[in-house]
């Protein structure tokens, strides 16, 4: 096993030290807990799909796919050519079709897994990353109420995460679609192309979008109307009147306004202050057909969306049915990349242990005594470890200190090493306070029981946040 | 997204339906919980390593490695050629060397991740699989006590899992090594080669092993002594006298007997009845230098070991230090493959939801009422979901029934649909009992709160187990 080859990080494949990994775990734990509280079932799909399935998913994805081959060479008989999935959506669609006869519809599932894209890493974009997805999928038709439910799940999660202020931006694809049809843009630029152009608004600004629309065949007036629509943003139902004031009518626009109103109204009731109607949100992917979502952290807008998704009429189809659904995906790696990378959040210690059991002697009796204390504590859910050697107690305390373990337990008390065993004692090494303790009943304060993950002091919302970083 | 391509499982890449996934999750949860109770810190390494690092690990692994390439073709500048890791040990060794300056030693870490091997799948062997590893690693020297601690962690886990009877088999590589030297086998067959041959005992039987040893240069008497040593198996310290009775002496043998005695003694104290000294256990890999472990489920010996590991003197090395350690790896996928695949264990329902909130009407008021109940229950940790549509209550109850959701909640009572709203009521659909309930205080029985994972009736230990299968 020994080797002295050069070791180095690989760009786009982030790894964390134990304390930062605790932050990542705690985020995933919160996400999973809330997904389950909302009645989503876990599934885990294989990491690979046949290449022809992966590369069938739109124009831009081919170059991102990692293909597998065996180092020894040679395809195995009967095995398709495989690649790593680049999202959860393609494998989930396949899973639904494959297991349609065994699943209960509407099917509420969550999936927290890694995905891979062979593209150049950037801030918040990685080659290997973790996503946490929920979808509700049904057969042939899907109740509209789910489009209002999905962002409430996300608000429930983000309210529990140390992310500061955030905003869930919601739109309905039927609004721009109906609007573009209403002004006749479908005959020139085309609806999908216009959506694509307006979607670049954040990146390139209104002037460039206007130029692109005109370049694609829009009139000056049409381009102006598109931009006026995209500027509408409201935390309540006032967006409807503002759209109406633009004087455009189309039945698809009416449908979209009614649907978005229902989602925003549910948000005002269930997650007040968390959702806004934002009519510029389109999502790049062209399979969304109704509500679409993006989520920004206030002050970190340049990182892009931390949670996106929408409604689609056909996630998948087989010979007999289509499977419409609505879903959303939390970019776990991007979230951790921001919170840990910028030092906005930190864990209170680098180990689950809340107690170090000191070792008074290196003999068998002392070892068994320390092991018995550890066992008694663990049976009551208290994470602990026994000191590696019977070093001087000062050194054993430093072992705890370096790891952030708050308590050191002395079987027989601190005088035990000198042969004077009395009762057990436990020391809070932060305060120095040392008290008698019984392994069958001693309980650490609830705040100490598990490592806590806290917003660093000074990490407010917004760009001032980094000042409190401890990295 | 729509596609009608043929969908099919891929051999060696197992996937589960939601109820079976709950079994898998519960197993991983128990493993993680116990790892943390014993003070192991989580890390997660990237899924890829440079090919030259992966393929440096011994003779048989080359053919198993999945190499990555980008579908668009072309290596990216500055990127090494990458492959998927085939275990946790290679990436962990690299992580330790890479982060040695930032880790606290002795470093106790756990790692629950997937790994990939491009080999032909068999019973309990997959191309994509999950492993749960713990290791304690130190700088230059490692206290021997950790070799006794590791199997106690495993016993603590297996005692909590629905696996039936199991046995952790322990040996120390110094025992056969010292013994083989003591009978002069090192000069002919060689110690490593003799270990390899004896390791095949379970597969090929004693006669074939004897022939192979003699074929490799052993005398008849030497081969007989090797087999006599390998036959020794004891749940207590009696193995020492049985080895002594073979009349072989060597200082390395003495070391091995003392070390194994310490591990077995700790097992007798900390996990009585769970560990046996089994002198045939050698582990195929040649980097183990001290204690080695394997774990069998009684009645399923043909599945091989579910948990293996050992002590190594140099997991890794850099220019200044070596990193000795001791570790063990639970084959999570093999465990789930057995328990789920053979129907030995099942989940009580296919969703986390314990309550379905019925919908009395499809109007906004009824929706908000049901959403408010759901929110109140979730705030107290009760997983639930709202019915998709205001179908007849009988149909809504069947929605719960099909998923195994035990309770249906009626906001305003079951007469609410007819316009007569009284107080809320909740129905246990198993017993039919329906009682008034307040979303601010109602609590399901603890056994119902989460899906339970139970041994199927009739799944005893051993080969009779399958009779209770419900697959």
XYZ file of N, CA and C in Angstrom, chain B residues 108-279:
516
model
N -9.425 8.981 13.484
C -10.500 7.980 13.415
C -11.490 8.461 12.371
N -11.586 7.759 11.258
C -12.526 8.244 10.253
C -13.432 7.115 9.765
N -14.647 7.512 9.387
C -15.494 6.568 8.660
C -15.826 7.144 7.295
N -16.246 6.276 6.411
C -16.476 6.660 5.027
C -17.508 5.686 4.477
N -18.658 6.199 4.098
C -19.708 5.350 3.528
C -19.941 5.847 2.116
N -19.460 5.107 1.150
C -19.513 5.576 -0.232
C -19.657 4.417 -1.191
N -19.891 4.800 -2.435
C -19.936 3.801 -3.485
C -18.546 3.547 -4.048
N -18.378 2.369 -4.616
C -17.153 2.034 -5.338
C -17.570 1.203 -6.544
N -16.650 1.045 -7.482
C -16.996 0.426 -8.763
C -15.916 -0.559 -9.189
N -16.322 -1.692 -9.671
C -15.391 -2.674 -10.232
C -16.002 -3.278 -11.483
N -15.249 -3.242 -12.566
C -15.795 -3.728 -13.832
C -15.682 -5.226 -13.988
N -16.113 -5.962 -12.981
C -15.969 -7.418 -13.060
C -17.341 -8.081 -13.127
N -17.334 -9.336 -13.487
C -18.587 -10.066 -13.659
C -19.322 -10.180 -12.328
N -20.590 -9.736 -12.280
C -21.337 -9.810 -11.019
C -21.643 -11.259 -10.629
N -21.653 -11.485 -9.315
C -22.055 -12.783 -8.782
C -22.935 -12.510 -7.575
N -23.396 -13.571 -6.932
C -24.183 -13.416 -5.720
C -23.371 -12.591 -4.700
N -23.886 -11.419 -4.342
C -23.193 -10.598 -3.359
C -22.045 -9.770 -3.904
N -21.801 -9.838 -5.205
C -20.755 -9.021 -5.837
C -21.365 -8.193 -6.944
N -21.104 -6.892 -6.894
C -21.728 -5.974 -7.834
C -20.672 -5.115 -8.513
N -21.058 -4.498 -9.617
C -20.147 -3.564 -10.284
C -20.173 -2.206 -9.598
N -21.342 -1.841 -9.081
C -21.463 -0.624 -8.275
C -21.945 -1.047 -6.900
N -21.215 -0.663 -5.870
C -21.585 -1.143 -4.543
C -21.201 -0.103 -3.498
N -21.840 -0.232 -2.332
C -21.596 0.694 -1.228
C -20.802 -0.007 -0.145
N -19.774 0.660 0.327
C -18.991 0.148 1.444
C -19.043 1.141 2.592
N -18.959 0.632 3.806
C -18.885 1.475 5.000
C -17.612 1.097 5.743
N -16.658 1.992 5.712
C -15.326 1.700 6.264
C -15.055 2.523 7.515
N -14.387 1.921 8.480
C -13.721 2.705 9.525
C -12.249 2.344 9.539
N -11.442 3.316 9.861
C -10.020 3.103 10.084
C -9.569 4.034 11.197
N -8.596 3.560 11.971
C -7.836 4.455 12.847
C -6.425 4.450 12.290
N -5.902 5.622 12.025
C -4.592 5.700 11.403
C -3.736 6.655 12.215
N -2.469 6.324 12.328
C -1.593 7.166 13.149
C -0.283 7.401 12.392
N 0.596 8.152 12.995
C 1.860 8.494 12.355
C 2.967 7.616 12.938
N 3.618 6.858 12.087
C 4.786 6.032 12.417
C 4.478 4.838 13.328
N 3.747 5.045 14.427
C 3.361 3.889 15.255
C 1.874 3.987 15.588
N 1.288 2.834 15.885
C -0.152 2.802 16.199
C -0.350 1.937 17.442
N -1.033 2.466 18.483
C -1.278 1.640 19.669
C -2.038 0.354 19.317
N -1.592 -0.763 19.882
C -2.191 -2.069 19.576
C -3.642 -2.152 20.024
N -4.023 -1.325 20.998
C -5.390 -1.409 21.534
C -6.445 -1.224 20.453
N -6.122 -0.481 19.407
C -7.109 -0.257 18.343
C -7.488 -1.545 17.623
N -6.556 -2.519 17.600
C -6.886 -3.783 16.936
C -7.979 -4.538 17.675
N -8.069 -4.285 18.982
C -9.143 -4.899 19.775
C -10.427 -4.087 19.697
N -10.287 -2.788 19.445
C -11.461 -1.915 19.450
C -12.329 -2.088 18.190
N -11.653 -2.228 17.040
C -12.379 -2.247 15.758
C -13.503 -3.300 15.709
N -13.230 -4.576 16.082
C -14.336 -5.552 15.966
C -15.463 -5.291 16.966
N -15.179 -4.573 18.053
C -16.254 -4.243 18.995
C -17.235 -3.247 18.371
N -16.717 -2.357 17.528
C -17.594 -1.422 16.814
C -18.511 -2.220 15.888
N -17.925 -3.194 15.208
C -18.713 -4.012 14.267
C -19.780 -4.816 15.011
N -19.410 -5.380 16.158
C -20.394 -6.135 16.939
C -21.535 -5.218 17.383
N -21.190 -3.990 17.765
C -22.218 -3.032 18.187
C -23.189 -2.761 17.021
N -22.666 -2.728 15.795
C -23.527 -2.514 14.615
C -24.360 -3.755 14.301
N -23.695 -4.899 14.174
C -24.415 -6.111 13.763
C -25.449 -6.529 14.809
N -25.200 -6.201 16.081
C -26.207 -6.484 17.107
C -27.480 -5.671 16.889
N -27.351 -4.511 16.211
C -28.516 -3.644 15.988
C -29.177 -3.888 14.633
N -28.532 -4.655 13.774
C -29.081 -4.895 12.429
C -29.881 -6.199 12.398
N -30.884 -6.271 11.524
C -31.704 -7.489 11.446
C -31.018 -8.581 10.625
N -29.818 -8.987 11.084
C -29.034 -9.931 10.280
C -29.034 -11.343 10.860
N -29.704 -11.539 11.987
C -29.653 -12.862 12.600
C -28.296 -13.095 13.246
N -27.929 -14.368 13.352
C -26.661 -14.697 14.006
C -25.479 -14.438 13.097
N -24.405 -13.959 13.685
C -23.203 -13.687 12.901
C -21.984 -14.026 13.748
N -20.847 -14.138 13.083
C -19.622 -14.392 13.838
C -18.469 -13.606 13.208
N -17.747 -12.890 14.069
C -16.571 -12.145 13.609
C -15.356 -13.041 13.835
N -14.723 -13.432 12.737
C -13.571 -14.331 12.811
C -12.299 -13.488 12.825
N -11.454 -13.769 13.799
C -10.258 -12.951 13.962
C -9.028 -13.837 13.924
N -7.999 -13.351 13.279
C -6.708 -14.018 13.305
C -5.654 -12.921 13.387
N -4.415 -13.339 13.548
C -3.312 -12.391 13.460
C -2.321 -12.955 12.463
N -1.971 -12.161 11.476
C -1.103 -12.649 10.401
C 0.237 -13.142 10.921
N 0.627 -12.657 12.094
C 1.905 -13.107 12.645
C 1.858 -14.562 13.092
N 0.649 -15.070 13.361
C 0.561 -16.474 13.792
C 0.947 -17.419 12.653
N 0.266 -17.365 11.507
C 0.742 -18.240 10.424
C 2.158 -17.886 9.979
N 2.471 -16.595 9.953
C 3.810 -16.214 9.500
C 4.889 -16.827 10.400
N 4.709 -16.626 11.724
C 5.686 -17.179 12.665
C 5.702 -18.700 12.610
N 4.513 -19.280 12.468
C 4.396 -20.739 12.406
C 5.107 -21.279 11.156
N 4.848 -20.620 10.014
C 5.473 -21.078 8.770
C 6.989 -20.947 8.855
N 7.447 -19.865 9.476
C 8.898 -19.719 9.655
C 9.422 -20.804 10.600
N 8.622 -21.051 11.654
C 9.036 -22.045 12.649
C 9.205 -23.436 12.051
N 8.402 -23.763 11.012
C 8.558 -25.086 10.379
C 9.421 -25.006 9.125
N 10.001 -23.817 8.850
C 10.944 -23.688 7.740
C 10.314 -23.504 6.383
N 9.031 -23.150 6.362
C 8.341 -23.017 5.080
C 8.774 -21.770 4.317
N 9.334 -20.797 5.051
C 9.759 -19.548 4.404
C 10.869 -19.810 3.386
N 11.652 -20.840 3.613
C 12.778 -21.115 2.710
C 12.327 -21.812 1.422
N 11.139 -22.442 1.451
C 10.695 -23.175 0.254
C 9.511 -22.460 -0.418
N 8.345 -22.608 0.153
C 7.135 -22.032 -0.454
C 7.143 -20.511 -0.373
N 7.630 -19.998 0.752
C 7.547 -18.554 1.006
C 6.298 -18.261 1.817
N 6.395 -17.311 2.742
C 5.292 -17.044 3.664
C 4.053 -16.522 2.942
N 4.246 -15.514 2.079
C 3.091 -14.901 1.391
C 2.384 -15.936 0.518
N 3.166 -16.721 -0.201
C 2.574 -17.727 -1.078
C 1.817 -18.778 -0.256
N 2.385 -19.170 0.862
C 1.699 -20.147 1.720
C 0.385 -19.575 2.253
N 0.408 -18.284 2.649
C -0.823 -17.628 3.114
C -1.890 -17.657 2.021
N -1.453 -17.345 0.808
C -2.394 -17.334 -0.317
C -3.029 -18.693 -0.528
N -2.210 -19.717 -0.448
C -2.731 -21.065 -0.686
C -3.711 -21.466 0.417
N -3.318 -21.253 1.677
C -4.182 -21.652 2.793
C -5.485 -20.847 2.788
N -5.417 -19.616 2.271
C -6.615 -18.764 2.198
C -7.691 -19.375 1.304
N -7.300 -20.315 0.449
C -8.280 -20.947 -0.453
C -9.000 -22.130 0.198
N -8.687 -22.380 1.458
C -9.200 -23.564 2.145
C -10.724 -23.696 2.026
N -11.451 -22.576 2.282
C -12.916 -22.632 2.224
C -13.406 -23.002 0.837
N -12.682 -22.515 -0.172
C -13.142 -22.724 -1.548
C -12.831 -24.116 -2.062
N -11.603 -24.599 -1.804
C -11.164 -25.823 -2.483
C -11.026 -27.025 -1.558
N -11.047 -26.778 -0.253
C -10.954 -27.907 0.669
C -9.521 -28.277 1.016
N -9.341 -29.063 2.116
C -7.997 -29.349 2.638
C -7.125 -30.179 1.696
N -7.709 -31.117 0.967
C -6.876 -31.964 0.103
C -6.208 -31.146 -0.992
N -6.987 -30.245 -1.597
C -6.435 -29.422 -2.669
C -5.370 -28.477 -2.119
N -5.618 -27.939 -0.924
C -4.629 -27.042 -0.317
C -3.333 -27.802 -0.044
N -3.481 -29.013 0.489
C -2.292 -29.830 0.740
C -1.498 -30.040 -0.557
N -2.220 -30.383 -1.621
C -1.547 -30.611 -2.905
C -0.834 -29.355 -3.388
N -1.526 -28.194 -3.236
C -0.928 -26.949 -3.717
C 0.317 -26.601 -2.916
N 0.258 -26.836 -1.592
C 1.421 -26.531 -0.754
C 2.604 -27.418 -1.162
N 2.306 -28.682 -1.356
C 3.384 -29.608 -1.743
C 3.907 -29.253 -3.133
N 2.985 -28.901 -4.008
C 3.384 -28.475 -5.347
C 4.275 -27.250 -5.318
N 4.070 -26.395 -4.285
C 4.867 -25.171 -4.177
C 6.177 -25.400 -3.441
N 6.400 -26.652 -2.976
C 7.695 -26.938 -2.373
C 7.668 -27.391 -0.924
N 6.463 -27.509 -0.322
C 6.385 -27.951 1.067
C 6.540 -29.469 1.156
N 7.054 -29.942 2.295
C 7.042 -31.384 2.535
C 5.650 -31.794 2.980
N 5.422 -33.084 2.960
C 4.141 -33.615 3.416
C 3.866 -33.184 4.851
N 4.893 -33.246 5.671
C 4.747 -32.906 7.086
C 4.433 -31.417 7.269
N 5.161 -30.582 6.501
C 4.893 -29.139 6.579
C 3.457 -28.816 6.170
N 3.023 -29.430 5.086
C 1.656 -29.192 4.613
C 0.644 -29.613 5.672
N 0.897 -30.748 6.295
C 0.012 -31.226 7.363
C -0.031 -30.249 8.524
N 1.120 -29.686 8.892
C 1.163 -28.728 9.996
C 0.370 -27.470 9.661
N 0.515 -27.006 8.416
C -0.247 -25.820 7.973
C -1.743 -26.058 8.116
N -2.193 -27.241 7.696
C -3.617 -27.556 7.771
C -4.072 -27.698 9.218
N -3.223 -28.270 10.055
C -3.567 -28.420 11.483
C -3.732 -27.045 12.120
N -2.843 -26.105 11.771
C -2.954 -24.748 12.312
C -4.261 -24.105 11.848
N -4.553 -24.280 10.553
C -5.731 -23.618 9.983
C -7.038 -24.161 10.546
N -6.983 -25.334 11.105
C -8.218 -25.928 11.644
C -8.592 -25.386 13.022
N -7.679 -24.665 13.643
C -7.931 -24.207 15.015
C -8.906 -23.030 15.016
N -9.899 -23.188 15.857
C -10.982 -22.200 15.933
C -11.529 -22.256 17.350
N -11.609 -21.098 18.017
C -12.067 -21.115 19.415
C -12.691 -19.771 19.774
N -13.759 -19.812 20.594
C -14.407 -18.576 21.010
C -13.705 -17.934 22.209
N -12.593 -18.542 22.643
C -11.917 -18.045 23.846
C -10.410 -18.222 23.670
N -9.655 -18.140 24.767
C -8.199 -18.149 24.653
C -7.611 -19.554 24.508
N -8.474 -20.570 24.401
C -7.969 -21.944 24.305
C -7.177 -22.184 23.013
N -7.308 -21.293 22.050
C -6.554 -21.473 20.800
C -5.049 -21.479 21.066
N -4.608 -20.765 22.116
C -3.170 -20.658 22.381
C -2.584 -22.036 22.686
N -3.238 -22.763 23.585
C -2.736 -24.102 23.945
C -2.777 -25.048 22.748
N -3.795 -24.876 21.935
C -3.895 -25.771 20.767
C -2.772 -25.510 19.766
N -2.386 -24.247 19.623
C -1.237 -23.956 18.754
C 0.037 -24.513 19.382
N 0.183 -24.261 20.690
C 1.394 -24.749 21.385
C 1.530 -26.260 21.232
N 0.379 -26.944 21.238
C 0.398 -28.407 21.156
C 0.963 -28.905 19.820
N 1.006 -28.038 18.814
C 1.575 -28.432 17.533
C 3.108 -28.418 17.577
N 3.672 -27.893 18.672
C 5.103 -28.026 18.916
C 5.998 -27.119 18.089
N 5.443 -26.049 17.545
C 6.253 -25.130 16.734
C 6.569 -23.894 17.567
N 7.811 -23.421 17.494
C 8.129 -22.180 18.203
C 8.842 -21.211 17.270
N 8.507 -19.947 17.445
C 9.152 -18.867 16.692
C 8.764 -17.555 17.378
N 9.677 -16.602 17.499
C 9.334 -15.340 18.188
C 8.154 -14.613 17.537
N 8.026 -14.656 16.215
C 6.904 -13.975 15.547
C 5.586 -14.674 15.886
N 5.641 -15.997 16.020
C 4.450 -16.750 16.452
C 4.031 -16.322 17.856
N 5.004 -16.160 18.742
C 4.692 -15.713 20.102
C 4.021 -14.346 20.101
N 4.574 -13.434 19.325
C 3.979 -12.096 19.187
C 2.533 -12.187 18.721
N 2.320 -13.000 17.700
C 0.975 -13.138 17.132
C -0.007 -13.712 18.141
N 0.421 -14.727 18.896
C -0.470 -15.348 19.890
C -0.829 -14.347 20.987
N 0.153 -13.552 21.420
C -0.117 -12.558 22.464
C -1.091 -11.500 21.943
N -0.858 -11.052 20.707
C -1.708 -9.998 20.141
C -3.133 -10.506 19.943
N -3.279 -11.713 19.399
C -4.625 -12.247 19.171
C -5.335 -12.496 20.509
N -4.565 -12.920 21.524
C -5.168 -13.123 22.848
C -5.760 -11.829 23.380
N -5.046 -10.721 23.179
C -5.554 -9.438 23.668
C -6.856 -9.066 22.961
N -6.941 -9.333 21.654
C -8.148 -8.993 20.891
C -9.317 -9.878 21.328
N -9.053 -11.175 21.456
C -10.131 -12.098 21.858
C -10.591 -11.809 23.281
N -9.645 -11.487 24.166
C -10.023 -11.163 25.555
C -10.921 -9.922 25.581
N -10.572 -8.913 24.797
C -11.403 -7.709 24.738
C -12.782 -8.034 24.173
N -12.831 -8.953 23.206
C -14.095 -9.371 22.631
C -14.950 -10.119 23.645
N -14.309 -10.978 24.443
C -15.063 -11.720 25.460
C -15.681 -10.764 26.476
N -14.967 -9.670 26.768
C -15.488 -8.688 27.723
C -16.533 -7.776 27.075
N -16.262 -7.321 25.849
C -17.086 -6.273 25.249
C -18.178 -6.766 24.325
N -18.019 -7.954 23.763
C -19.023 -8.472 22.829
C -19.073 -9.983 22.958
N -19.483 -10.468 24.159
C -19.411 -11.909 24.418
C -20.191 -12.727 23.388
N -19.555 -13.798 22.897
C -20.225 -14.700 21.964
C -20.160 -14.268 20.519
N -19.573 -13.095 20.235
C -19.589 -12.578 18.868
C -18.302 -12.844 18.099
N -17.205 -13.058 18.815
C -15.926 -13.199 18.136
C -15.343 -14.583 18.343
N -14.672 -15.094 17.318
C -13.907 -16.332 17.471
C -12.506 -16.113 16.906
N -11.540 -16.732 17.570
C -10.207 -16.836 16.966
C -10.305 -17.922 15.902
N -9.987 -17.579 14.662
C -10.093 -18.556 13.571
C -8.803 -18.462 12.764
N -7.944 -19.462 12.945
C -6.582 -19.334 12.441
C -6.456 -19.599 10.942
